[in-house]
Amino acid sequence: MELDPRFAQTLVDIVAAELNQNVNITDNHGVIIASFSKERISHIHEAAAKMLLSGPIREFSVTDKEERQLKGVRAGFNVPIMVNDCCVGVIGVSGEPHTAAPYTRLAARFVEAALESNARQEKLVRALLEKEELQSTLLNKVISVQEEERKKISRELHDETSQALTSIIVGLRVLSEHVHSENERMKILEMRDLVVTTLEAVHHLAVQLRPALLDDLGLVAAAQKYIENYSRQYNIFVDLAVVNLSRQRFLPEIEITLYRILQEALTNIAKHAKASKVKVTLKKHKGRLMLIVKDSGIGFNAKRISGTASDNCLGIHGMHERVALLSGDFTIHSSEGEGTTIAVEIPIRQHKKTESGLGQAH
Ligand SMILES: Nc1ncnc2c1ncn2[C@@H]1O[C@H](COP(=O)(O)OP(=O)(O)OP(=O)(O)O)[C@@H](O)[C@H]1O
Ligand SMILES: [Mg+2]
């Protein structure tokens, strides 16, 4: 542990002003790092250096005679500053040793307490940072596993279930042509219609889980398709503006993040906003990809949501977390009666945090 020269100088100034004496602090080699007489800084305090080098570590006084013989030394009292059984420096106060001793000891104990509290704080901050790092790694993993799983189920639904349902539809049509009773034929066709509806639902589910368009053609195409279906399903007009982007591709984690945020924002609008019009903007600007979703609905008090996620309000919190993983910015503006705007900005370059995890999911 090292003594901070600025902290040492502040202490020296306070003690020196209080006692009207010369005060100095050396580092653990005896080099003066703070002194009432500033010109002595960086000089070697010979008596302290000798004690630190040859030991034992102890308090010592300097006489007037020694002051004349040794360089950088003032007659007075000197106390080692000890942290975790290590000497990190020496504080010296000039004057009669028996008068200076109690003040010097007090100052040394004060420096020790400050250094220990600093070390404890640093340890806590380090532990907190490590915990945060671990949390975001885990979150990254959870999201990537979830995306991978969605992709698998979506493919399974598309390739296996849909194919099987299509075969049943064809089979039922053929069967309907081979029965003689009109009643039976109607029943078979009814069954066929039911399977057609089921096939549509399965297809819808597969797309919701993971649109193949996102992987094949990218964010803009997938967003266009999603919005088209959404408008039809909820009867909400959505104006999509694509600025400075065409069919350009970005890192998969950026594309999937913005796509999921668009999905959640539009789902929230359908669920809560009572809006009839939405404006979505996708734009590339100064190396950042932006998504803005603005509705003209009833709005809400966004400040109440910005804290921690509650059990049944995961959407906004999830958007926040996903954007933070890509070192982006997420803002939400909403007030009751004024509509809601969600804005996301993500830097386009590769991100350290996502070199593994999220990126592997695609
Ligand atoms: N566009 C919006 N217009 C009005 N209110 C909204 C809008 N978006 C969110 N809200 C409000 O914010 C709350 C939190 O939204 P959030 O998406 O986090 O949770 P949720 O939609 O209720 O549940 P879920 O976890 O399924 O997403 C909502 O319950 C709603 O009250
Ligand atoms: Mg939601």
Short mmCIF file of C-alpha atoms and ligand atoms in Angstrom, two decimals:
data_model
loop_
_atom_site.label_atom_id
_atom_site.label_comp_id
_atom_site.label_asym_id
_atom_site.label_seq_id
_atom_site.Cartn_x
_atom_site.Cartn_y
_atom_site.Cartn_z
CA MET A 1 0.00 0.00 0.00
CA GLU A 2 1.28 3.46 -0.83
CA LEU A 3 0.71 6.83 0.74
CA ASP A 4 -0.96 9.33 -1.53
CA PRO A 5 1.28 12.47 -1.56
CA ARG A 6 -1.70 14.81 -1.88
CA PHE A 7 -3.41 13.28 1.13
CA ALA A 8 -0.10 13.36 3.04
CA GLN A 9 0.42 17.05 2.18
CA THR A 10 -3.10 17.97 3.35
CA LEU A 11 -2.42 16.26 6.67
CA VAL A 12 0.96 17.95 6.98
CA ASP A 13 -0.63 21.36 6.33
CA ILE A 14 -3.31 20.77 8.98
CA VAL A 15 -0.92 19.48 11.66
CA ALA A 16 1.67 22.15 10.90
CA ALA A 17 -0.92 24.93 11.13
CA GLU A 18 -2.28 23.52 14.39
CA LEU A 19 1.09 23.07 16.12
CA ASN A 20 3.01 25.82 14.41
CA GLN A 21 5.83 23.32 13.85
CA ASN A 22 7.52 21.74 10.87
CA VAL A 23 5.90 18.48 9.82
CA ASN A 24 6.94 15.98 7.19
CA ILE A 25 5.90 12.58 5.92
CA THR A 26 8.22 10.16 4.13
CA ASP A 27 7.36 7.14 2.03
CA ASN A 28 8.52 3.63 2.99
CA HIS A 29 12.05 4.36 1.68
CA GLY A 30 12.50 7.57 3.66
CA VAL A 31 11.88 9.92 0.73
CA ILE A 32 10.00 13.02 1.91
CA ILE A 33 6.67 13.09 0.03
CA ALA A 34 5.00 15.89 2.00
CA SER A 35 6.51 18.64 4.07
CA PHE A 36 5.65 21.99 5.61
CA SER A 37 8.79 23.30 3.88
CA LYS A 38 7.93 22.36 0.34
CA GLU A 39 11.52 22.56 -0.91
CA ARG A 40 12.34 19.45 1.15
CA ILE A 41 9.93 17.27 -0.84
CA SER A 42 11.76 14.45 -2.69
CA HIS A 43 14.76 14.79 -0.38
CA ILE A 44 15.88 11.83 1.65
CA HIS A 45 15.16 11.98 5.36
CA GLU A 46 18.38 10.31 6.43
CA ALA A 47 17.29 9.24 9.90
CA ALA A 48 14.01 7.74 8.64
CA ALA A 49 15.77 6.03 5.72
CA LYS A 50 18.31 4.50 8.09
CA MET A 51 15.61 3.21 10.44
CA LEU A 52 13.52 1.81 7.56
CA LEU A 53 16.52 0.13 5.94
CA SER A 54 18.20 -1.40 8.98
CA GLY A 55 15.21 -1.74 11.32
CA PRO A 56 13.74 -2.37 13.75
CA ILE A 57 10.73 -0.27 12.81
CA ARG A 58 10.21 2.07 15.72
CA GLU A 59 9.52 5.59 16.86
CA PHE A 60 12.59 7.79 17.19
CA SER A 61 13.51 11.29 18.19
CA VAL A 62 16.11 13.50 16.53
CA THR A 63 18.28 15.75 18.65
CA ASP A 64 19.56 19.21 17.71
CA LYS A 65 22.98 17.68 17.21
CA GLU A 66 21.65 15.04 14.83
CA GLU A 67 19.74 17.73 12.98
CA ARG A 68 23.05 19.39 12.21
CA GLN A 69 24.68 16.12 11.15
CA LEU A 70 21.97 14.45 9.06
CA LYS A 71 20.46 15.67 5.82
CA GLY A 72 16.73 16.38 5.50
CA VAL A 73 16.27 15.94 9.24
CA ARG A 74 14.67 18.25 11.80
CA ALA A 75 14.99 17.84 15.53
CA GLY A 76 11.73 16.39 16.74
CA PHE A 77 9.74 13.20 17.02
CA ASN A 78 9.09 10.57 14.31
CA VAL A 79 6.49 7.79 14.19
CA PRO A 80 6.23 4.98 11.63
CA ILE A 81 2.91 4.65 9.80
CA MET A 82 1.89 0.98 9.93
CA VAL A 83 -0.78 -0.71 7.80
CA ASN A 84 -1.28 -4.48 8.00
CA ASP A 85 2.03 -4.86 9.84
CA CYS A 86 3.87 -3.06 7.03
CA CYS A 87 5.50 0.30 7.39
CA VAL A 88 4.26 2.60 4.62
CA GLY A 89 6.10 5.74 5.77
CA VAL A 90 7.16 7.94 8.63
CA ILE A 91 5.62 11.13 9.98
CA GLY A 92 7.84 13.60 11.82
CA VAL A 93 6.95 16.73 13.85
CA SER A 94 9.69 19.14 14.84
CA GLY A 95 10.14 20.51 18.34
CA GLU A 96 10.81 19.13 21.78
CA PRO A 97 10.35 15.33 21.46
CA HIS A 98 8.16 14.97 24.57
CA THR A 99 5.80 17.73 23.34
CA ALA A 100 5.78 16.56 19.71
CA ALA A 101 5.37 12.83 20.51
CA PRO A 102 1.61 12.71 21.33
CA TYR A 103 0.68 14.80 18.27
CA THR A 104 2.94 12.78 16.00
CA ARG A 105 1.45 9.51 17.25
CA LEU A 106 -2.07 10.87 16.82
CA ALA A 107 -1.30 11.98 13.26
CA ALA A 108 0.22 8.57 12.45
CA ARG A 109 -2.87 6.73 13.81
CA PHE A 110 -5.08 9.06 11.76
CA VAL A 111 -3.16 8.28 8.55
CA GLU A 112 -3.32 4.55 9.32
CA ALA A 113 -7.09 4.70 9.90
CA ALA A 114 -7.61 6.63 6.67
CA LEU A 115 -5.47 4.19 4.67
CA GLU A 116 -7.26 1.17 6.14
CA SER A 117 -10.65 2.64 5.39
CA ASN A 118 -9.47 3.45 1.85
CA ALA A 119 -8.25 -0.12 1.39
CA ARG A 120 -11.57 -1.49 2.66
CA GLN A 121 -13.45 0.76 0.29
CA GLU A 122 -11.25 -0.23 -2.65
CA LYS A 123 -11.80 -3.88 -1.81
CA LEU A 124 -15.56 -3.36 -1.72
CA VAL A 125 -15.54 -1.49 -5.01
CA ARG A 126 -13.42 -4.25 -6.60
CA ALA A 127 -15.78 -6.92 -5.28
CA LEU A 128 -18.75 -4.97 -6.57
CA LEU A 129 -17.19 -4.55 -10.02
CA GLU A 130 -16.37 -8.25 -10.17
CA LYS A 131 -19.93 -9.07 -9.19
CA GLU A 132 -21.32 -6.75 -11.85
CA GLU A 133 -19.01 -8.29 -14.44
CA LEU A 134 -20.17 -11.77 -13.44
CA GLN A 135 -23.78 -10.69 -13.53
CA SER A 136 -23.52 -9.32 -17.03
CA THR A 137 -21.64 -12.44 -18.20
CA LEU A 138 -24.41 -14.60 -16.77
CA LEU A 139 -27.10 -12.41 -18.25
CA ASN A 140 -25.34 -12.58 -21.59
CA LYS A 141 -25.30 -16.37 -21.31
CA VAL A 142 -28.97 -16.57 -20.32
CA ILE A 143 -29.99 -14.40 -23.25
CA SER A 144 -27.86 -16.35 -25.72
CA VAL A 145 -29.15 -19.72 -24.49
CA GLN A 146 -32.70 -18.40 -24.65
CA GLU A 147 -32.17 -17.14 -28.22
CA GLU A 148 -30.57 -20.43 -29.25
CA GLU A 149 -33.45 -22.40 -27.74
CA ARG A 150 -36.03 -20.18 -29.47
CA LYS A 151 -34.23 -20.66 -32.77
CA LYS A 152 -34.23 -24.45 -32.32
CA ILE A 153 -37.92 -24.63 -31.40
CA SER A 154 -38.80 -22.27 -34.25
CA ARG A 155 -36.92 -24.43 -36.75
CA GLU A 156 -38.50 -27.59 -35.35
CA LEU A 157 -41.97 -26.05 -35.65
CA HIS A 158 -41.25 -24.89 -39.16
CA ASP A 159 -39.50 -27.96 -40.50
CA GLU A 160 -41.24 -30.78 -38.64
CA THR A 161 -44.61 -29.71 -37.27
CA SER A 162 -45.61 -27.54 -40.22
CA GLN A 163 -44.61 -30.25 -42.69
CA ALA A 164 -46.64 -32.84 -40.80
CA LEU A 165 -49.69 -30.55 -40.67
CA THR A 166 -49.35 -29.81 -44.40
CA SER A 167 -49.34 -33.54 -45.11
CA ILE A 168 -52.47 -33.98 -43.00
CA ILE A 169 -54.19 -31.14 -44.92
CA VAL A 170 -53.33 -32.76 -48.25
CA GLY A 171 -54.38 -36.18 -46.92
CA LEU A 172 -57.71 -34.87 -45.69
CA ARG A 173 -58.42 -33.21 -49.03
CA VAL A 174 -57.66 -36.45 -50.89
CA LEU A 175 -59.79 -38.38 -48.38
CA SER A 176 -62.69 -35.96 -48.85
CA GLU A 177 -62.68 -36.75 -52.55
CA HIS A 178 -63.03 -40.46 -51.86
CA VAL A 179 -65.98 -40.52 -49.50
CA HIS A 180 -69.48 -40.87 -50.91
CA SER A 181 -71.56 -39.36 -48.17
CA GLU A 182 -71.84 -35.58 -48.40
CA ASN A 183 -72.12 -35.42 -44.59
CA GLU A 184 -68.81 -37.26 -44.11
CA ARG A 185 -67.15 -35.09 -46.76
CA MET A 186 -68.24 -31.93 -44.92
CA LYS A 187 -66.88 -33.30 -41.66
CA ILE A 188 -63.52 -34.07 -43.27
CA LEU A 189 -63.34 -30.59 -44.81
CA GLU A 190 -64.20 -29.03 -41.45
CA MET A 191 -61.37 -31.02 -39.93
CA ARG A 192 -59.11 -29.85 -42.72
CA ASP A 193 -60.03 -26.20 -42.03
CA LEU A 194 -59.16 -26.75 -38.39
CA VAL A 195 -55.76 -28.13 -39.35
CA VAL A 196 -55.22 -25.13 -41.70
CA THR A 197 -55.95 -22.76 -38.77
CA THR A 198 -53.58 -24.76 -36.57
CA LEU A 199 -50.89 -24.58 -39.25
CA GLU A 200 -51.27 -20.79 -39.38
CA ALA A 201 -50.97 -20.59 -35.59
CA VAL A 202 -47.86 -22.78 -35.63
CA HIS A 203 -46.35 -20.64 -38.36
CA HIS A 204 -47.12 -17.48 -36.38
CA LEU A 205 -45.56 -19.00 -33.27
CA ALA A 206 -42.43 -20.03 -35.19
CA VAL A 207 -42.02 -16.49 -36.54
CA GLN A 208 -42.57 -14.95 -33.10
CA LEU A 209 -39.97 -17.24 -31.61
CA ARG A 210 -37.35 -16.48 -34.20
CA PRO A 211 -38.08 -15.02 -37.63
CA ALA A 212 -35.97 -16.72 -40.28
CA LEU A 213 -35.95 -13.33 -42.04
CA LEU A 214 -33.79 -11.87 -39.28
CA ASP A 215 -31.08 -14.43 -39.85
CA ASP A 216 -31.44 -14.48 -43.62
CA LEU A 217 -32.07 -10.84 -44.58
CA GLY A 218 -31.33 -8.84 -41.46
CA LEU A 219 -32.93 -6.32 -39.16
CA VAL A 220 -34.64 -3.98 -41.63
CA ALA A 221 -36.39 -6.77 -43.51
CA ALA A 222 -37.41 -8.56 -40.30
CA ALA A 223 -38.68 -5.31 -38.76
CA GLN A 224 -40.71 -4.51 -41.88
CA LYS A 225 -42.33 -7.94 -41.82
CA TYR A 226 -42.97 -7.85 -38.08
CA ILE A 227 -44.60 -4.43 -38.33
CA GLU A 228 -46.74 -5.54 -41.26
CA ASN A 229 -48.13 -8.51 -39.30
CA TYR A 230 -48.45 -6.44 -36.13
CA SER A 231 -50.49 -3.70 -37.84
CA ARG A 232 -52.81 -6.31 -39.29
CA GLN A 233 -53.18 -8.20 -36.02
CA TYR A 234 -53.83 -5.22 -33.73
CA ASN A 235 -55.23 -2.74 -36.21
CA ILE A 236 -52.63 -0.14 -35.18
CA PHE A 237 -51.05 2.00 -37.86
CA VAL A 238 -47.25 1.85 -37.71
CA ASP A 239 -45.13 4.19 -39.79
CA LEU A 240 -41.64 2.76 -40.26
CA ALA A 241 -38.87 5.14 -41.30
CA VAL A 242 -35.54 3.61 -42.26
CA VAL A 243 -32.81 6.26 -42.40
CA ASN A 244 -29.31 5.79 -43.79
CA LEU A 245 -29.74 2.02 -43.88
CA SER A 246 -30.68 -0.36 -46.60
CA ARG A 247 -30.25 -4.09 -46.27
CA GLN A 248 -26.99 -3.62 -44.44
CA ARG A 249 -26.13 -6.36 -41.94
CA PHE A 250 -24.82 -5.84 -38.41
CA LEU A 251 -23.46 -8.09 -35.73
CA PRO A 252 -26.08 -10.73 -34.91
CA GLU A 253 -26.28 -9.63 -31.28
CA ILE A 254 -27.07 -6.07 -32.35
CA GLU A 255 -29.73 -7.19 -34.80
CA ILE A 256 -31.43 -9.56 -32.36
CA THR A 257 -31.29 -7.00 -29.53
CA LEU A 258 -32.97 -4.29 -31.59
CA TYR A 259 -35.48 -6.75 -32.98
CA ARG A 260 -36.45 -7.97 -29.48
CA ILE A 261 -36.75 -4.38 -28.26
CA LEU A 262 -38.98 -3.50 -31.20
CA GLN A 263 -41.11 -6.57 -30.42
CA GLU A 264 -41.43 -5.68 -26.72
CA ALA A 265 -42.08 -1.98 -27.37
CA LEU A 266 -44.82 -2.75 -29.91
CA THR A 267 -46.30 -5.45 -27.66
CA ASN A 268 -46.41 -2.92 -24.80
CA ILE A 269 -48.19 -0.46 -27.07
CA ALA A 270 -50.80 -3.09 -27.99
CA LYS A 271 -51.19 -4.11 -24.33
CA HIS A 272 -51.10 -0.78 -22.52
CA ALA A 273 -50.98 2.34 -24.72
CA LYS A 274 -54.42 2.50 -26.34
CA ALA A 275 -52.67 4.14 -29.30
CA SER A 276 -53.87 4.07 -32.86
CA LYS A 277 -50.64 5.40 -34.37
CA VAL A 278 -47.01 4.46 -33.86
CA LYS A 279 -43.86 5.80 -35.45
CA VAL A 280 -40.83 3.53 -35.64
CA THR A 281 -37.47 4.88 -36.79
CA LEU A 282 -34.43 2.77 -37.56
CA LYS A 283 -31.41 4.85 -38.30
CA LYS A 284 -27.65 4.70 -38.61
CA HIS A 285 -25.88 7.81 -37.39
CA LYS A 286 -22.21 8.43 -36.50
CA GLY A 287 -21.34 4.78 -35.99
CA ARG A 288 -24.44 4.07 -33.95
CA LEU A 289 -27.57 2.16 -34.74
CA MET A 290 -30.73 3.75 -33.37
CA LEU A 291 -34.23 2.54 -32.81
CA ILE A 292 -36.98 4.93 -31.78
CA VAL A 293 -40.52 3.76 -31.07
CA LYS A 294 -42.97 6.57 -30.43
CA ASP A 295 -46.65 6.11 -29.70
CA SER A 296 -49.42 8.61 -29.19
CA GLY A 297 -51.16 6.61 -26.50
CA ILE A 298 -52.09 7.20 -22.87
CA GLY A 299 -48.51 7.16 -21.56
CA PHE A 300 -47.49 6.28 -18.01
CA ASN A 301 -45.24 7.40 -15.21
CA ALA A 302 -41.91 6.03 -16.48
CA LYS A 303 -40.04 7.08 -13.31
CA ARG A 304 -41.88 4.43 -11.32
CA ILE A 305 -40.57 1.71 -13.64
CA SER A 306 -36.94 2.76 -13.93
CA GLY A 307 -35.89 1.07 -10.66
CA THR A 308 -35.77 -2.67 -10.24
CA ALA A 309 -37.78 -5.15 -12.23
CA SER A 310 -40.90 -6.41 -10.56
CA ASP A 311 -42.09 -9.95 -11.16
CA ASN A 312 -44.63 -9.00 -13.76
CA CYS A 313 -42.93 -5.98 -15.32
CA LEU A 314 -39.92 -7.49 -17.02
CA GLY A 315 -40.28 -5.96 -20.45
CA ILE A 316 -38.78 -2.51 -19.90
CA HIS A 317 -36.16 -3.85 -17.52
CA GLY A 318 -35.19 -6.51 -20.08
CA MET A 319 -34.78 -3.84 -22.81
CA HIS A 320 -32.50 -1.91 -20.46
CA GLU A 321 -30.35 -4.93 -19.68
CA ARG A 322 -30.01 -6.03 -23.29
CA VAL A 323 -28.87 -2.56 -24.37
CA ALA A 324 -26.39 -2.29 -21.49
CA LEU A 325 -24.77 -5.57 -22.58
CA LEU A 326 -23.93 -3.91 -25.90
CA SER A 327 -22.68 -0.71 -24.21
CA GLY A 328 -25.61 1.18 -25.68
CA ASP A 329 -27.99 3.82 -24.33
CA PHE A 330 -31.63 3.26 -23.51
CA THR A 331 -34.08 6.03 -22.73
CA ILE A 332 -37.78 6.05 -22.15
CA HIS A 333 -39.88 9.20 -22.10
CA SER A 334 -43.45 8.95 -21.07
CA SER A 335 -45.96 10.85 -19.06
CA GLU A 336 -49.62 10.23 -18.52
CA GLY A 337 -51.68 11.41 -21.49
CA GLU A 338 -48.62 12.30 -23.55
CA GLY A 339 -47.65 9.02 -25.20
CA THR A 340 -44.42 7.10 -24.88
CA THR A 341 -41.09 7.21 -26.69
CA ILE A 342 -38.45 4.54 -26.39
CA ALA A 343 -35.04 5.33 -27.84
CA VAL A 344 -32.12 2.94 -28.13
CA GLU A 345 -28.64 3.64 -29.45
CA ILE A 346 -26.04 0.93 -29.90
CA PRO A 347 -22.47 1.46 -31.11
CA ILE A 348 -21.98 -0.61 -34.25
CA ARG A 349 -18.43 -1.83 -33.56
CA GLN A 350 -17.53 -5.14 -31.92
CA HIS A 351 -17.98 -5.20 -28.16
CA LYS A 352 -15.70 -6.99 -25.75
CA LYS A 353 -18.60 -8.14 -23.57
CA THR A 354 -20.25 -9.92 -26.47
CA GLU A 355 -17.32 -11.61 -28.10
CA SER A 356 -18.64 -14.78 -26.54
CA GLY A 357 -22.14 -15.56 -25.39
CA LEU A 358 -24.77 -13.55 -27.19
CA GLY A 359 -22.90 -13.64 -30.44
CA GLN A 360 -22.62 -17.42 -30.41
CA ALA A 361 -26.33 -17.85 -30.35
CA HIS A 362 -26.65 -17.16 -34.03
N1 LIG B 1 -46.23 2.24 -24.54
C1 LIG B 1 -46.77 2.23 -23.32
N2 LIG B 1 -47.87 2.98 -23.06
C2 LIG B 1 -48.43 3.01 -21.83
N3 LIG B 1 -47.95 2.33 -20.78
C3 LIG B 1 -46.86 1.56 -20.96
C4 LIG B 1 -46.21 1.46 -22.24
N4 LIG B 1 -45.15 0.65 -22.11
C5 LIG B 1 -45.14 0.25 -20.83
N5 LIG B 1 -46.16 0.79 -20.14
C6 LIG B 1 -46.42 0.65 -18.70
O1 LIG B 1 -45.22 0.20 -18.08
C7 LIG B 1 -45.42 -1.00 -17.39
C8 LIG B 1 -44.19 -1.86 -17.47
O2 LIG B 1 -43.99 -2.37 -18.78
P1 LIG B 1 -43.20 -3.71 -18.94
O3 LIG B 1 -43.09 -4.00 -20.38
O4 LIG B 1 -41.96 -3.62 -18.15
O5 LIG B 1 -44.14 -4.77 -18.22
P2 LIG B 1 -45.49 -5.42 -18.73
O6 LIG B 1 -45.70 -5.13 -20.18
O7 LIG B 1 -46.57 -4.99 -17.80
O8 LIG B 1 -45.20 -6.97 -18.50
P3 LIG B 1 -44.17 -7.88 -19.31
O9 LIG B 1 -43.18 -8.35 -18.29
O10 LIG B 1 -44.99 -8.96 -19.88
O11 LIG B 1 -43.53 -7.04 -20.37
C9 LIG B 1 -46.65 -1.60 -18.01
O12 LIG B 1 -47.34 -2.44 -17.10
C10 LIG B 1 -47.47 -0.38 -18.37
O13 LIG B 1 -48.18 0.08 -17.25
MG MG B 2 -44.14 -5.51 -21.55
#
